[in-house]
XYZ file of N, CA, C and O in Angstrom:
416
model
N 0.851 -1.178 0.000
C 0.000 0.000 0.000
C 0.895 1.240 0.000
O 1.785 1.368 0.835
N 0.616 2.146 -0.895
C 1.400 3.382 -0.966
C 0.982 4.327 0.159
O -0.069 4.151 0.782
N 1.811 5.321 0.392
C 1.494 6.305 1.424
C 0.188 7.029 1.102
O -0.634 7.278 1.982
N -0.027 7.348 -0.163
C -1.254 8.038 -0.572
C -2.471 7.139 -0.334
O -3.505 7.604 0.150
N -2.353 5.863 -0.659
C -3.468 4.931 -0.434
C -3.773 4.813 1.056
O -4.935 4.749 1.455
N -2.724 4.784 1.877
C -2.927 4.707 3.328
C -3.640 5.958 3.831
O -4.561 5.871 4.649
N -3.205 7.118 3.360
C -3.870 8.364 3.759
C -5.343 8.352 3.374
O -6.207 8.746 4.159
N -5.633 7.902 2.173
C -7.019 7.843 1.710
C -7.815 6.810 2.499
O -8.984 7.030 2.824
N -7.185 5.710 2.844
C -7.845 4.660 3.611
C -8.155 5.119 5.036
O -9.157 4.722 5.621
N -7.289 5.967 5.598
C -7.463 6.459 6.964
C -8.460 7.625 7.064
O -8.837 8.015 8.172
N -8.858 8.169 5.928
C -9.782 9.304 5.918
C -11.139 8.855 6.460
O -11.663 7.819 6.055
N -11.723 9.615 7.406
C -13.069 9.260 7.890
C -14.081 9.293 6.742
O -13.894 10.039 5.768
N -15.143 8.518 6.897
C -16.185 8.514 5.863
C -16.894 9.863 5.872
O -16.872 10.601 6.865
N -17.532 10.172 4.780
C -18.153 11.487 4.577
C -19.118 11.854 5.707
O -19.126 12.995 6.180
N -19.908 10.922 6.166
C -20.881 11.195 7.231
C -20.167 11.607 8.525
O -20.602 12.519 9.217
N -19.056 10.950 8.840
C -18.297 11.299 10.040
C -17.692 12.694 9.916
O -17.683 13.458 10.890
N -17.186 13.024 8.754
C -16.610 14.349 8.525
C -17.684 15.419 8.727
O -17.454 16.437 9.395
N -18.870 15.175 8.170
C -19.984 16.115 8.309
C -20.372 16.280 9.778
O -20.536 17.400 10.267
N -20.503 15.165 10.512
C -20.904 15.223 11.915
C -19.865 15.941 12.767
O -20.200 16.698 13.683
N -18.590 15.724 12.486
C -17.534 16.410 13.222
C -17.569 17.913 12.950
O -17.441 18.732 13.870
N -17.792 18.289 11.708
C -17.900 19.710 11.362
C -19.099 20.334 12.082
O -19.010 21.471 12.588
N -20.200 19.607 12.176
C -21.382 20.097 12.889
C -21.086 20.281 14.373
O -21.535 21.242 14.989
N -20.329 19.352 14.965
C -19.951 19.475 16.368
C -19.168 20.767 16.584
O -19.454 21.533 17.511
N -18.200 21.028 15.727
C -17.409 22.240 15.885
C -18.246 23.492 15.636
O -17.991 24.537 16.245
N -19.257 23.406 14.790
C -20.167 24.535 14.596
C -20.883 24.868 15.897
O -21.125 26.028 16.203
N -21.235 23.831 16.661
C -21.919 24.041 17.938
C -21.049 24.840 18.896
O -21.545 25.585 19.733
N -19.748 24.701 18.775
C -18.821 25.399 19.660
C -18.395 26.754 19.105
O -17.529 27.418 19.677
N -19.000 27.168 18.000
C -18.606 28.427 17.371
C -19.347 29.632 17.947
O -19.050 30.757 17.575
N -20.273 29.399 18.852
C -21.050 30.492 19.434
C -20.600 30.717 20.878
O -20.664 29.789 21.691
N -20.151 31.923 21.223
C -19.672 32.188 22.584
C -20.702 31.893 23.674
O -20.343 31.402 24.748
N -21.967 32.177 23.425
C -22.998 31.895 24.431
C -23.106 30.396 24.684
O -23.214 29.970 25.836
N -23.045 29.587 23.620
C -23.109 28.137 23.812
C -21.912 27.631 24.604
O -22.046 26.772 25.478
N -20.731 28.181 24.336
C -19.538 27.769 25.081
C -19.693 28.147 26.553
O -19.394 27.341 27.450
N -20.181 29.351 26.832
C -20.402 29.767 28.220
C -21.411 28.848 28.918
O -21.229 28.494 30.087
N -22.460 28.497 28.212
C -23.466 27.594 28.782
C -22.819 26.265 29.145
O -23.032 25.740 30.249
N -22.047 25.709 28.228
C -21.402 24.424 28.498
C -20.469 24.520 29.697
O -20.468 23.638 30.560
N -19.691 25.590 29.784
C -18.806 25.765 30.933
C -19.600 25.883 32.230
O -19.180 25.380 33.271
N -20.746 26.547 32.183
C -21.522 26.749 33.409
C -22.084 25.439 33.966
O -22.312 25.325 35.168
N -22.259 24.436 33.100
C -22.853 23.171 33.576
C -21.880 21.990 33.487
O -22.290 20.841 33.569
N -20.598 22.285 33.369
C -19.604 21.210 33.280
C -19.610 20.324 34.524
O -19.562 19.110 34.415
N -19.630 20.931 35.689
C -19.497 20.173 36.932
C -20.738 20.227 37.809
O -20.689 19.808 38.966
N -21.807 20.772 37.287
C -23.017 20.902 38.084
C -24.239 20.897 37.183
O -24.123 20.994 35.963
N -25.391 20.769 37.779
C -26.653 20.858 37.056
C -27.292 22.187 37.416
O -27.301 22.569 38.586
N -27.807 22.887 36.408
C -28.424 24.188 36.640
C -29.735 24.307 35.881
O -29.912 23.704 34.815
N -30.624 25.130 36.405
C -31.872 25.458 35.701
C -31.582 26.543 34.669
O -30.513 27.169 34.693
N -32.546 26.799 33.807
C -32.386 27.845 32.789
C -32.118 29.190 33.458
O -31.237 29.941 33.033
N -32.855 29.489 34.516
C -32.666 30.755 35.226
C -31.265 30.893 35.792
O -30.654 31.966 35.719
N -30.756 29.815 36.361
C -29.404 29.844 36.923
C -28.353 29.995 35.825
O -27.395 30.761 35.975
N -28.550 29.284 34.716
C -27.621 29.401 33.588
C -27.633 30.828 33.062
O -26.586 31.420 32.789
N -28.817 31.408 32.961
C -28.965 32.783 32.484
C -28.157 33.739 33.351
O -27.451 34.617 32.845
N -28.236 33.539 34.664
C -27.505 34.400 35.600
C -25.992 34.238 35.438
O -25.251 35.220 35.386
N -25.528 33.000 35.329
C -24.087 32.740 35.195
C -23.551 33.283 33.876
O -22.482 33.893 33.827
N -24.285 33.046 32.800
C -23.836 33.408 31.457
C -23.976 34.903 31.200
O -23.228 35.474 30.411
N -24.933 35.544 31.863
C -25.145 36.973 31.660
C -25.856 37.282 30.360
O -25.538 38.254 29.686
N -26.811 36.447 30.015
C -27.576 36.629 28.787
C -29.057 36.623 29.140
O -29.421 36.421 30.297
N -29.894 36.831 28.153
C -31.336 36.796 28.409
C -31.818 35.353 28.487
O -31.190 34.441 27.926
N -32.943 35.166 29.166
C -33.484 33.821 29.304
C -33.885 33.247 27.946
O -33.669 32.070 27.686
N -34.423 34.077 27.063
C -34.826 33.552 25.751
C -33.611 33.140 24.927
O -33.645 32.129 24.226
N -32.505 33.905 25.030
C -31.286 33.540 24.302
C -30.717 32.235 24.837
O -30.313 31.354 24.061
N -30.689 32.082 26.159
C -30.175 30.851 26.767
C -31.058 29.674 26.392
O -30.563 28.604 26.022
N -32.366 29.851 26.459
C -33.289 28.769 26.099
C -33.091 28.332 24.650
O -33.079 27.141 24.343
N -32.926 29.307 23.773
C -32.695 28.987 22.365
C -31.408 28.187 22.197
O -31.369 27.162 21.503
N -30.332 28.643 22.829
C -29.049 27.949 22.692
C -29.090 26.569 23.345
O -28.459 25.630 22.847
N -29.825 26.415 24.426
C -29.973 25.094 25.044
C -30.686 24.129 24.104
O -30.337 22.957 24.025
N -31.677 24.626 23.367
C -32.360 23.785 22.372
C -31.375 23.292 21.315
O -31.361 22.125 20.947
N -30.533 24.196 20.845
C -29.517 23.850 19.852
C -28.551 22.813 20.424
O -28.219 21.815 19.768
N -28.103 23.029 21.649
C -27.177 22.095 22.296
C -27.817 20.737 22.563
O -27.149 19.705 22.471
N -29.115 20.726 22.866
C -29.829 19.445 23.051
C -29.874 18.680 21.741
O -29.630 17.473 21.702
N -30.190 19.375 20.658
C -30.254 18.724 19.343
C -28.900 18.147 18.947
O -28.835 17.128 18.274
N -27.827 18.782 19.397
C -26.474 18.313 19.084
C -25.999 17.256 20.093
O -24.871 16.790 19.996
N -26.839 16.919 21.041
C -26.552 15.912 22.074
C -25.364 16.311 22.961
O -24.625 15.458 23.427
N -25.195 17.613 23.168
C -24.124 18.092 24.041
C -24.617 18.339 25.461
O -23.824 18.389 26.395
N -25.927 18.530 25.616
C -26.512 18.680 26.951
C -27.662 17.701 27.113
O -28.271 17.265 26.134
N -27.935 17.382 28.368
C -29.096 16.561 28.697
C -29.873 17.310 29.767
O -29.370 18.272 30.356
N -31.077 16.882 30.022
C -31.902 17.573 31.005
C -32.849 16.594 31.677
O -33.084 15.488 31.195
N -33.359 17.033 32.810
C -34.430 16.313 33.490
C -35.286 17.350 34.197
O -34.855 18.475 34.446
N -36.505 16.971 34.473
C -37.431 17.895 35.136
C -37.388 17.668 36.630
O -37.304 16.541 37.098
N -37.430 18.767 37.354
C -37.515 18.746 38.809
C -38.658 19.681 39.183
O -38.468 20.897 39.229
N -39.819 19.121 39.365
C -41.007 19.950 39.578
C -41.316 20.703 38.300
O -41.443 20.114 37.234
N -41.381 22.031 38.411
C -41.646 22.854 37.229
C -40.367 23.290 36.526
O -40.412 23.874 35.453
N -39.224 23.020 37.142
C -37.944 23.432 36.569
C -37.373 22.351 35.655
O -37.590 21.168 35.869
N -36.619 22.799 34.677
C -35.853 21.900 33.825
C -34.394 22.113 34.190
O -33.891 23.243 34.195
N -33.719 21.026 34.517
C -32.344 21.076 34.994
C -31.423 20.518 33.912
O -31.651 19.426 33.398
N -30.375 21.263 33.585
C -29.462 20.900 32.500
C -28.087 20.510 33.021
O -27.621 21.032 34.031
N -27.445 19.608 32.289
C -26.054 19.229 32.538
C -25.444 18.809 31.204
O -26.164 18.592 30.226
N -24.115 18.705 31.163
C -23.484 18.223 29.931
C -23.818 16.752 29.758
O -24.014 16.024 30.735
N -23.900 16.307 28.522
C -24.372 14.952 28.257
C -23.386 13.866 28.662
O -23.791 12.790 29.058
N -22.088 14.130 28.585
C -21.101 13.130 29.008
C -19.732 13.776 29.154
O -19.563 14.971 28.903
N -18.758 12.963 29.568
C -17.418 13.480 29.834
C -16.698 13.965 28.580
O -15.746 14.736 28.665
N -17.159 13.562 27.410
C -16.524 14.009 26.172
C -16.639 15.524 25.994
O -15.731 16.156 25.455
N -17.734 16.094 26.455
C -17.931 17.539 26.323
C -16.844 18.272 27.113
O -16.222 19.210 26.610
N -16.593 17.822 28.329
C -15.538 18.435 29.146
C -14.178 18.264 28.488
O -13.359 19.194 28.482
N -13.928 17.101 27.922
C -12.649 16.840 27.260
C -12.453 17.759 26.061
O -11.371 18.331 25.881
N -13.486 17.919 25.256
C -13.401 18.789 24.076
C -13.085 20.220 24.491
O -12.194 20.868 23.933
N -13.811 20.736 25.501
C -13.572 22.103 25.965
C -12.185 22.245 26.573
O -11.482 23.227 26.308
N -11.785 21.275 27.363
C -10.475 21.312 27.996
C -9.355 21.299 26.957
O -8.393 22.077 27.048
N -9.466 20.446 25.966
C -8.434 20.371 24.928
C -8.392 21.645 24.097
O -7.317 22.110 23.707
N -9.561 22.201 23.807
C -9.608 23.462 23.067
C -8.950 24.587 23.842
O -8.170 25.371 23.291
N -9.239 24.664 25.149
C -8.650 25.702 25.990
C -7.140 25.513 26.077
O -6.377 26.480 26.005
N -6.711 24.270 26.202
C -5.273 23.980 26.250
C -4.600 24.420 24.953
O -3.531 25.018 24.956
N -5.262 24.159 23.841
C -4.690 24.513 22.529
C -4.534 26.029 22.393
O -3.481 26.492 21.946
N -5.550 26.784 22.777
C -5.457 28.242 22.594
C -4.547 28.892 23.620
O -4.093 30.014 23.426
N -4.260 28.190 24.719
C -3.418 28.748 25.781
C -1.925 28.520 25.536
O -1.098 29.049 26.256
N -1.583 27.725 24.549
C -0.168 27.447 24.278
C 0.493 28.576 23.522
O -0.065 29.293 22.803
């Protein structure tokens, strides 16, 4: 196998490339990044996230919907409140690696 064939063989399939690009699009909005940081180690309601992020409740709610669709956050109901957290440890890893990269 030539080096070029190996490179082509190692290339992710088109669907994976698209999904990875979509993931990075989710991280292209500063409000979404702030939201993710606010719930990395804790669970918060929309009101609490709004306070931490310093944005309007409608903006936070909209961005949470986007993050839910991207499977970056999960939620559960507690009475009348909806409580959000990051969906898994991969979200923390992605943010941590990104921060490490820009800090070098």
